[in-house]
Coordinates of C-alpha atoms and ligand atoms in Angstrom, one line a residue:
M1 CA 0.0 0.0 0.0
H2 CA 1.2 3.5 -0.8
S3 CA 0.8 6.0 1.9
P4 CA -1.3 9.0 0.7
R5 CA 0.9 11.6 -0.9
G6 CA 1.1 15.0 0.6
S7 CA 0.3 18.2 -1.3
F8 CA 1.1 21.9 -1.1
T9 CA -1.7 23.8 0.4
S10 CA -2.1 26.5 -2.2
R11 CA -0.6 28.0 -5.4
F12 CA 1.3 30.4 -3.2
G13 CA 2.5 27.5 -1.1
A14 CA 3.6 25.5 -4.2
T15 CA 5.4 28.5 -5.7
V16 CA 7.2 29.1 -2.5
A17 CA 8.2 25.4 -2.1
V18 CA 9.4 25.2 -5.7
G19 CA 11.1 28.6 -5.2
G20 CA 12.9 27.1 -2.2
S21 CA 14.4 24.3 -4.3
V22 CA 15.3 26.7 -7.1
V23 CA 16.9 29.5 -5.1
G24 CA 20.0 28.5 -3.3
L25 CA 23.7 28.2 -3.6
G26 CA 23.2 28.1 -7.3
N27 CA 22.3 31.7 -7.3
I28 CA 24.7 33.1 -4.8
W29 CA 27.7 30.8 -4.9
R30 CA 27.7 29.2 -8.3
F31 CA 26.3 31.9 -10.6
P32 CA 29.0 34.5 -9.7
Y33 CA 31.8 32.1 -10.1
I34 CA 30.7 30.7 -13.4
A35 CA 29.9 34.2 -14.7
G36 CA 33.4 35.2 -13.5
E37 CA 35.0 32.4 -15.4
N38 CA 33.0 33.1 -18.5
G39 CA 33.7 36.8 -18.9
G40 CA 30.7 38.3 -17.0
A41 CA 28.0 40.3 -18.8
A42 CA 28.0 38.4 -22.1
F43 CA 27.5 35.2 -20.2
I44 CA 24.8 36.7 -18.1
V45 CA 22.8 37.7 -21.1
V46 CA 22.9 34.2 -22.5
Y47 CA 22.2 32.7 -19.1
I48 CA 19.0 34.8 -18.8
L49 CA 17.8 33.7 -22.3
M50 CA 18.6 30.1 -21.5
S51 CA 16.7 30.3 -18.2
L52 CA 13.6 31.9 -19.5
M53 CA 13.4 30.3 -23.0
I54 CA 14.8 26.8 -22.6
A55 CA 14.8 26.0 -18.9
V56 CA 11.2 27.1 -18.2
P57 CA 9.6 24.7 -20.8
I58 CA 11.7 21.9 -19.3
M59 CA 10.6 22.7 -15.8
L60 CA 7.0 22.7 -17.1
S61 CA 7.6 19.3 -18.6
E62 CA 8.9 17.9 -15.3
L63 CA 6.1 19.4 -13.2
S64 CA 3.5 18.1 -15.7
I65 CA 4.9 14.6 -15.7
G66 CA 5.0 14.6 -11.9
R67 CA 1.5 15.9 -11.4
Q68 CA 0.0 13.7 -14.0
A69 CA 1.5 10.5 -12.7
R70 CA 1.8 11.4 -9.0
R71 CA 5.1 9.6 -8.8
N72 CA 8.8 10.1 -8.8
L73 CA 10.4 10.6 -12.3
H74 CA 11.3 6.9 -12.8
G75 CA 7.9 5.7 -11.7
A76 CA 6.1 8.5 -13.5
M77 CA 7.7 7.6 -16.9
E78 CA 6.8 4.0 -16.4
R79 CA 3.3 4.8 -15.6
L80 CA 2.9 7.2 -18.5
A81 CA 4.7 5.0 -21.0
P82 CA 4.7 1.4 -19.7
G83 CA 7.5 -1.0 -20.4
R84 CA 9.8 1.3 -22.3
F85 CA 13.3 2.4 -21.6
W86 CA 12.2 5.9 -20.6
R87 CA 12.2 5.1 -16.9
F88 CA 16.0 5.0 -17.0
T89 CA 15.9 8.7 -17.3
G90 CA 14.5 8.6 -13.8
T91 CA 17.3 6.3 -12.6
M92 CA 19.9 8.6 -14.2
G93 CA 18.2 11.5 -12.5
I94 CA 18.8 9.9 -9.1
V95 CA 22.5 9.5 -9.9
T96 CA 22.5 13.2 -10.8
A97 CA 20.7 14.2 -7.6
L98 CA 23.3 12.2 -5.6
V99 CA 26.2 13.8 -7.4
I100 CA 24.8 17.3 -6.9
V101 CA 23.8 16.9 -3.3
S102 CA 27.2 15.6 -2.4
F103 CA 29.2 18.7 -3.4
Y104 CA 26.2 20.9 -2.5
C105 CA 26.5 19.9 1.1
V106 CA 30.2 20.7 1.1
V107 CA 29.6 24.2 0.0
A108 CA 26.7 24.6 2.4
G109 CA 29.2 23.4 5.0
W110 CA 31.5 26.3 4.1
A111 CA 28.6 28.7 4.7
L112 CA 28.0 27.1 8.1
G113 CA 31.7 27.3 8.9
F114 CA 31.8 31.0 7.9
L115 CA 28.7 31.6 10.0
G116 CA 30.5 30.2 13.0
R117 CA 33.5 32.4 12.2
S118 CA 31.3 35.5 11.8
V119 CA 29.8 34.9 15.2
A120 CA 33.2 34.6 16.7
N121 CA 34.2 37.8 14.9
G122 CA 37.0 35.7 13.3
F123 CA 37.5 38.0 10.3
A124 CA 38.3 41.1 12.3
G125 CA 41.7 42.5 11.9
Q126 CA 42.6 40.5 8.8
T127 CA 43.9 42.0 5.6
P128 CA 41.9 41.5 2.4
A129 CA 44.5 39.0 1.2
E130 CA 44.3 37.0 4.5
I131 CA 40.5 37.0 4.2
A132 CA 40.7 35.8 0.6
G133 CA 42.9 32.9 1.7
G134 CA 40.6 32.0 4.6
L135 CA 38.5 29.4 2.7
K136 CA 41.6 27.6 1.4
L137 CA 42.9 27.2 5.0
F138 CA 39.5 26.0 6.1
I139 CA 39.4 23.4 3.3
D140 CA 43.0 22.3 3.8
S141 CA 42.3 21.4 7.4
G142 CA 40.3 18.4 6.0
W143 CA 38.2 17.8 9.1
R144 CA 36.5 21.2 9.2
P145 CA 34.7 20.9 5.8
V146 CA 33.8 17.3 6.5
M147 CA 32.4 18.2 9.9
W148 CA 30.3 21.2 8.7
M149 CA 29.1 19.2 5.7
S150 CA 27.9 16.5 8.1
V151 CA 26.1 19.0 10.2
F152 CA 24.4 20.4 7.2
L153 CA 23.5 17.0 5.9
L154 CA 21.9 15.9 9.2
L155 CA 19.8 19.1 9.3
T156 CA 18.7 18.4 5.7
S157 CA 17.7 14.9 6.6
G158 CA 15.9 16.2 9.7
I159 CA 13.7 18.4 7.6
V160 CA 13.0 15.6 5.1
W161 CA 12.1 13.3 8.0
F162 CA 9.4 15.7 9.1
G163 CA 7.9 16.0 5.6
V164 CA 8.6 18.5 2.9
E165 CA 5.2 19.8 2.4
K166 CA 4.6 21.0 5.9
G167 CA 7.9 22.3 7.1
I168 CA 9.3 23.8 3.9
E169 CA 6.4 25.8 2.8
R170 CA 6.2 27.9 6.0
F171 CA 9.9 28.3 6.3
N172 CA 10.3 29.6 2.8
K173 CA 7.6 32.3 3.1
I174 CA 9.8 34.1 5.6
L175 CA 13.2 33.2 4.1
M176 CA 12.8 34.4 0.5
P177 CA 11.9 38.0 1.3
L178 CA 14.8 38.1 3.8
L179 CA 17.2 36.9 1.2
V180 CA 16.2 39.5 -1.3
L181 CA 16.4 42.2 1.4
M182 CA 19.9 41.1 2.2
L183 CA 21.1 41.1 -1.4
V184 CA 19.6 44.6 -1.9
A185 CA 21.5 45.8 1.2
L186 CA 24.7 44.4 -0.2
G187 CA 24.0 45.9 -3.6
V188 CA 23.5 49.4 -2.0
N189 CA 26.7 48.9 -0.1
S190 CA 28.6 48.2 -3.3
L191 CA 27.7 51.7 -4.5
F192 CA 30.3 53.0 -2.1
L193 CA 33.0 50.6 -3.1
E194 CA 36.0 51.8 -5.1
G195 CA 35.5 49.0 -7.6
F196 CA 31.8 49.8 -8.2
R197 CA 32.2 51.0 -11.8
E198 CA 34.5 48.2 -12.8
G199 CA 32.2 45.6 -11.1
M200 CA 29.1 47.0 -12.7
T201 CA 30.7 47.1 -16.1
F202 CA 31.7 43.5 -15.7
V203 CA 28.1 42.5 -14.9
L204 CA 26.1 44.8 -17.1
K205 CA 28.2 45.6 -20.2
P206 CA 28.2 42.6 -22.5
D207 CA 31.1 42.1 -24.9
L208 CA 29.2 40.0 -27.4
S209 CA 32.3 38.8 -29.1
K210 CA 33.0 36.7 -26.0
I211 CA 30.1 34.5 -26.7
D212 CA 31.0 31.1 -28.1
G213 CA 29.7 27.6 -27.9
G214 CA 31.5 27.0 -24.6
V215 CA 29.9 30.0 -23.0
V216 CA 26.5 29.1 -24.2
F217 CA 26.9 25.6 -22.9
Q218 CA 28.0 26.9 -19.5
A219 CA 25.0 29.2 -19.4
L220 CA 22.7 26.3 -20.2
G221 CA 24.2 24.1 -17.5
Q222 CA 24.0 27.0 -14.9
A223 CA 20.3 27.6 -15.9
F224 CA 19.5 24.0 -15.4
F225 CA 21.4 23.8 -12.1
S226 CA 19.8 27.0 -10.8
L227 CA 16.3 25.9 -11.8
S228 CA 16.7 22.4 -10.3
I229 CA 15.8 20.7 -13.5
G230 CA 17.0 17.6 -15.4
M231 CA 17.0 15.1 -12.5
G232 CA 13.5 14.6 -11.3
A233 CA 13.4 17.0 -8.2
M234 CA 10.8 19.1 -10.0
T235 CA 8.8 15.9 -10.9
V236 CA 8.5 15.0 -7.2
Y237 CA 7.5 18.6 -6.4
G238 CA 5.0 18.6 -9.3
S239 CA 3.5 15.5 -7.8
Y240 CA 2.6 17.5 -4.7
V241 CA 0.9 20.4 -6.7
K242 CA -2.9 20.2 -6.6
E243 CA -5.0 19.8 -9.7
G244 CA -6.3 23.1 -10.9
E245 CA -3.2 25.2 -9.9
S246 CA -1.6 26.8 -12.9
L247 CA 1.8 25.2 -13.6
P248 CA 3.0 27.8 -16.1
R249 CA 2.3 30.5 -13.6
I250 CA 4.3 28.8 -10.9
A251 CA 7.2 28.1 -13.3
A252 CA 7.3 31.6 -14.7
T253 CA 7.2 33.3 -11.3
V254 CA 9.9 31.1 -10.0
A255 CA 12.2 31.4 -13.0
V256 CA 12.0 35.2 -13.1
F257 CA 12.6 35.3 -9.3
D258 CA 15.6 33.0 -9.7
V259 CA 17.2 35.0 -12.5
C260 CA 16.7 38.3 -10.5
I261 CA 18.4 36.8 -7.4
A262 CA 21.3 35.6 -9.4
V263 CA 21.9 38.9 -11.1
L264 CA 21.4 40.8 -7.8
S265 CA 24.0 38.5 -6.3
G266 CA 26.4 39.3 -9.2
M267 CA 25.9 43.0 -8.6
A268 CA 26.6 42.6 -4.9
I269 CA 29.7 40.5 -5.5
F270 CA 31.6 41.9 -8.5
P271 CA 32.2 45.5 -7.3
A272 CA 33.8 43.9 -4.2
V273 CA 35.8 41.5 -6.3
F274 CA 37.5 44.4 -8.1
T275 CA 37.8 46.5 -5.0
F276 CA 39.7 43.9 -3.1
G277 CA 41.8 42.7 -6.0
I278 CA 40.3 39.3 -6.2
D279 CA 40.6 37.4 -9.5
P280 CA 37.1 37.0 -11.0
T281 CA 38.1 33.6 -12.4
S282 CA 39.0 32.2 -8.9
G283 CA 36.5 29.4 -9.3
P284 CA 34.3 27.8 -6.6
E285 CA 36.0 29.8 -3.9
L286 CA 35.3 33.2 -5.4
V287 CA 32.2 34.2 -3.3
F288 CA 33.7 33.0 -0.1
M289 CA 36.9 35.0 -0.7
T290 CA 34.9 38.1 -1.4
L291 CA 32.0 38.2 1.1
P292 CA 33.9 38.6 4.3
N293 CA 35.9 41.4 2.8
I294 CA 32.6 43.2 2.1
F295 CA 31.3 42.7 5.6
R296 CA 34.5 43.8 7.2
Q297 CA 34.3 47.3 5.7
M298 CA 30.5 47.7 6.0
P299 CA 28.9 49.6 8.9
G300 CA 27.2 46.9 11.0
G301 CA 29.2 44.3 9.2
Y302 CA 29.5 42.0 12.2
W303 CA 25.7 41.5 12.3
I304 CA 25.2 41.6 8.6
S305 CA 27.7 38.9 8.0
I306 CA 26.0 36.7 10.6
A307 CA 22.7 37.3 9.0
F308 CA 24.0 36.7 5.6
F309 CA 25.6 33.4 6.2
A310 CA 22.6 32.3 8.2
I311 CA 20.3 33.2 5.3
L312 CA 22.6 31.5 2.8
F313 CA 22.5 28.4 4.9
M314 CA 18.7 28.4 5.0
A315 CA 18.5 29.0 1.2
A316 CA 20.8 26.1 0.7
I317 CA 18.9 23.8 3.0
T318 CA 15.6 24.3 1.1
S319 CA 17.4 23.2 -2.0
S320 CA 19.2 20.2 -0.5
V321 CA 16.0 19.1 0.9
S322 CA 14.5 18.8 -2.5
L323 CA 17.4 16.7 -3.7
V324 CA 17.3 14.3 -0.8
E325 CA 13.5 14.2 -1.1
A326 CA 13.7 13.1 -4.7
I327 CA 16.1 10.3 -3.8
V328 CA 14.0 9.2 -0.8
V329 CA 10.7 9.2 -2.8
W330 CA 12.3 7.1 -5.5
L331 CA 13.6 4.5 -3.0
K332 CA 10.2 4.5 -1.3
E333 CA 8.1 4.1 -4.5
E334 CA 10.3 1.9 -6.6
F335 CA 11.8 -0.3 -3.9
R336 CA 8.9 -0.2 -1.4
M337 CA 11.2 1.0 1.3
T338 CA 10.0 2.7 4.4
R339 CA 10.7 6.4 4.5
R340 CA 12.9 5.9 7.4
R341 CA 15.1 3.3 5.7
A342 CA 15.2 5.3 2.5
L343 CA 16.3 8.4 4.4
A344 CA 19.0 6.5 6.3
M345 CA 20.4 5.0 3.1
T346 CA 20.4 8.3 1.3
T347 CA 22.0 10.2 4.2
G348 CA 24.7 7.5 4.5
T349 CA 25.6 7.6 0.8
V350 CA 25.7 11.4 0.7
F351 CA 27.9 11.4 3.7
L352 CA 30.4 9.2 2.0
L353 CA 30.3 11.0 -1.3
G354 CA 30.3 14.4 0.3
S355 CA 33.4 13.5 2.4
L356 CA 35.2 12.4 -0.7
C357 CA 34.3 15.8 -2.3
A358 CA 35.5 17.7 0.7
L359 CA 38.7 15.8 1.1
S360 CA 39.5 15.8 -2.6
Q361 CA 40.0 19.6 -2.3
V362 CA 42.7 19.4 0.4
D363 CA 46.1 20.5 -1.0
G364 CA 48.0 17.5 -2.3
S365 CA 45.0 15.2 -2.1
R366 CA 45.1 12.1 -4.4
L367 CA 41.4 12.0 -4.9
I368 CA 41.9 13.3 -8.4
V369 CA 40.1 11.9 -11.5
G370 CA 41.0 12.9 -15.0
G371 CA 43.0 15.9 -13.7
M372 CA 40.2 17.2 -11.6
N373 CA 39.5 16.8 -7.9
I374 CA 36.2 14.9 -7.1
F375 CA 34.5 18.1 -6.0
D376 CA 35.1 19.8 -9.4
L377 CA 34.4 16.6 -11.2
F378 CA 31.0 16.3 -9.6
D379 CA 30.3 20.0 -10.1
K380 CA 31.3 20.0 -13.8
T381 CA 29.8 16.7 -14.9
S382 CA 26.4 17.4 -13.3
S383 CA 25.9 20.6 -15.2
S384 CA 27.7 19.8 -18.4
V385 CA 26.7 16.1 -18.9
L386 CA 24.1 14.8 -16.5
M387 CA 21.6 17.6 -16.3
P388 CA 21.5 18.5 -20.0
L389 CA 21.1 14.8 -20.9
G390 CA 18.4 14.4 -18.3
A391 CA 16.6 17.5 -19.5
L392 CA 16.9 16.4 -23.1
L393 CA 15.2 13.1 -22.3
I394 CA 12.6 14.7 -20.2
V395 CA 11.4 17.2 -22.9
L396 CA 11.6 14.4 -25.5
F397 CA 9.3 12.4 -23.3
A398 CA 6.9 15.2 -22.6
G399 CA 6.8 16.3 -26.3
W400 CA 6.8 13.0 -28.1
V401 CA 5.8 10.1 -25.8
M402 CA 3.4 11.5 -23.2
D403 CA -0.2 11.7 -24.3
K404 CA -0.8 15.1 -25.8
A405 CA -4.2 15.5 -24.1
M406 CA -2.6 14.8 -20.7
L407 CA 0.1 17.4 -21.4
R408 CA -2.5 19.8 -22.4
T409 CA -4.5 19.2 -19.2
Q410 CA -1.5 19.7 -17.1
L411 CA -0.3 22.9 -18.8
T412 CA -3.7 24.6 -19.2
S413 CA -5.4 23.8 -15.9
G414 CA -6.3 26.7 -13.6
E415 CA -5.9 29.5 -16.1
S416 CA -8.1 30.4 -19.0
Y417 CA -5.4 32.2 -21.1
A418 CA -3.2 29.2 -20.8
R419 CA -5.1 27.5 -23.6
R420 CA -3.6 29.9 -26.1
L421 CA -0.2 29.3 -24.6
F422 CA -0.3 25.6 -25.2
G423 CA 0.5 25.7 -28.9
P424 CA 3.7 27.7 -28.5
L425 CA 4.7 25.9 -25.3
R426 CA 4.4 22.5 -27.0
L427 CA 6.4 23.7 -29.9
M428 CA 9.2 24.7 -27.4
I429 CA 9.0 21.3 -25.7
K430 CA 8.8 19.2 -28.8
W431 CA 11.3 21.0 -31.1
V432 CA 13.1 24.0 -29.8
C433 CA 14.4 22.7 -26.4
P434 CA 15.6 19.3 -27.7
V435 CA 17.2 20.8 -30.8
V436 CA 19.0 23.5 -28.8
I437 CA 20.3 21.1 -26.2
A438 CA 21.4 18.5 -28.8
L439 CA 23.2 21.1 -30.9
L440 CA 25.1 22.4 -27.9
F441 CA 26.0 18.9 -27.0
L442 CA 27.3 18.2 -30.5
N443 CA 29.2 21.4 -30.4
Q444 CA 30.8 20.6 -27.1
I445 CA 32.1 17.2 -28.2
G446 CA 33.4 18.9 -31.3
L447 CA 31.1 17.4 -33.9
I448 CA 29.8 20.8 -35.1
Ligands
LIG501 N1 18.7 25.0 -7.8 C1 19.4 24.8 -6.6 C2 20.3 26.1 -6.4 O1 20.3 27.0 -7.1 C3 20.3 23.6 -6.6 C4 19.5 22.4 -7.0 C5 19.8 21.7 -8.2 C6 18.4 21.9 -6.2 C7 19.1 20.6 -8.6 C8 17.7 20.8 -6.6 C9 18.1 20.1 -7.8 O2 20.9 26.2 -5.4

């Protein structure tokens, strides 16, 4: 017997829960570092286009599949197209979710570690260079990142244990506005930084000649990561959305919000990057090298830094919860496990993989695969192989395999004008998204 599935209480509740999954470290940690590595504004333009044009139809496909079948991605595909190979998309999605949540918990652990350091006023009296090197020292200790990652993982599992629909919804309603407020405060502060002009030019003035296949592909991967698509997390959340709520409205709201938060975060970070002489291509450490420098010179910086890392941690946990939930629901529905057992297995596996990620970053570590440490390997392969592939299979499924009438019901319910949207949306799902992803893939492996 399946236990009755939960559901979000209202459209607002559903939007806020989906928003919680979507907004997280992807916006505040990953977006600036990827934008920094890919030349700034030109990348950001492509990223916005990719989020709104390509990622939104994919998110809608995932939500529709989930709400139609009321199952995890694997089970949903099986239910909607019995006996075919499609369900392996769901299995691949679980691998993707595991890979992501493993390095995600490590970065969230950094945020927790920095929260601790902020409380202890540990950044006071340091030079910008010392602050910029702080994360490296933290990482090289080995035990610190593993410990904080574990704390974060346990908290995530705790929330999943109590049930996503109840806890998360309420939590997010308070959290999201706080996060925006915080970023706006940092943005205003950056007006007064020496590097303001340079930073803003970097974020807002695109040099279109910098756009090539690689930049577009990075933008695509970042859009997928940031919108939590391509691995079935959105399918599970879709399965909790009530009949009659408008999925396009939820997806559009969340996507616009997500893009705004990412760009805001860029505007808060880059002026400081240039002010404190930090290299914008510093990689995953960029934001953590920059932020404490900002707080140090800000009036009230002590409190602001505590608040910021606390909010960052909370934004991260509402995302990691959706990843762990996707894995747990899969184990529960496909292997008939109890929720408790599924959660214990997931937490154990993530602990092992997450520790490997954290330890692989320690200076001199031998956890190197193909010239990359495991952390980078997981980060890079998820956004440049696993998510695009998952997303491709998902839109192909929604556009070509899933019953058209079902897709129409899912996409048009709850909104009268949505009927007119169905034609163009289906065109995107059936043709435009798959062709764009496939072309970018072929370009990346050098075939075109
Ligand atoms: N979208 C989340 C973020 O931006 C990360 C995430 C990816 C969550 C995939 C769920 C699934 O932080």
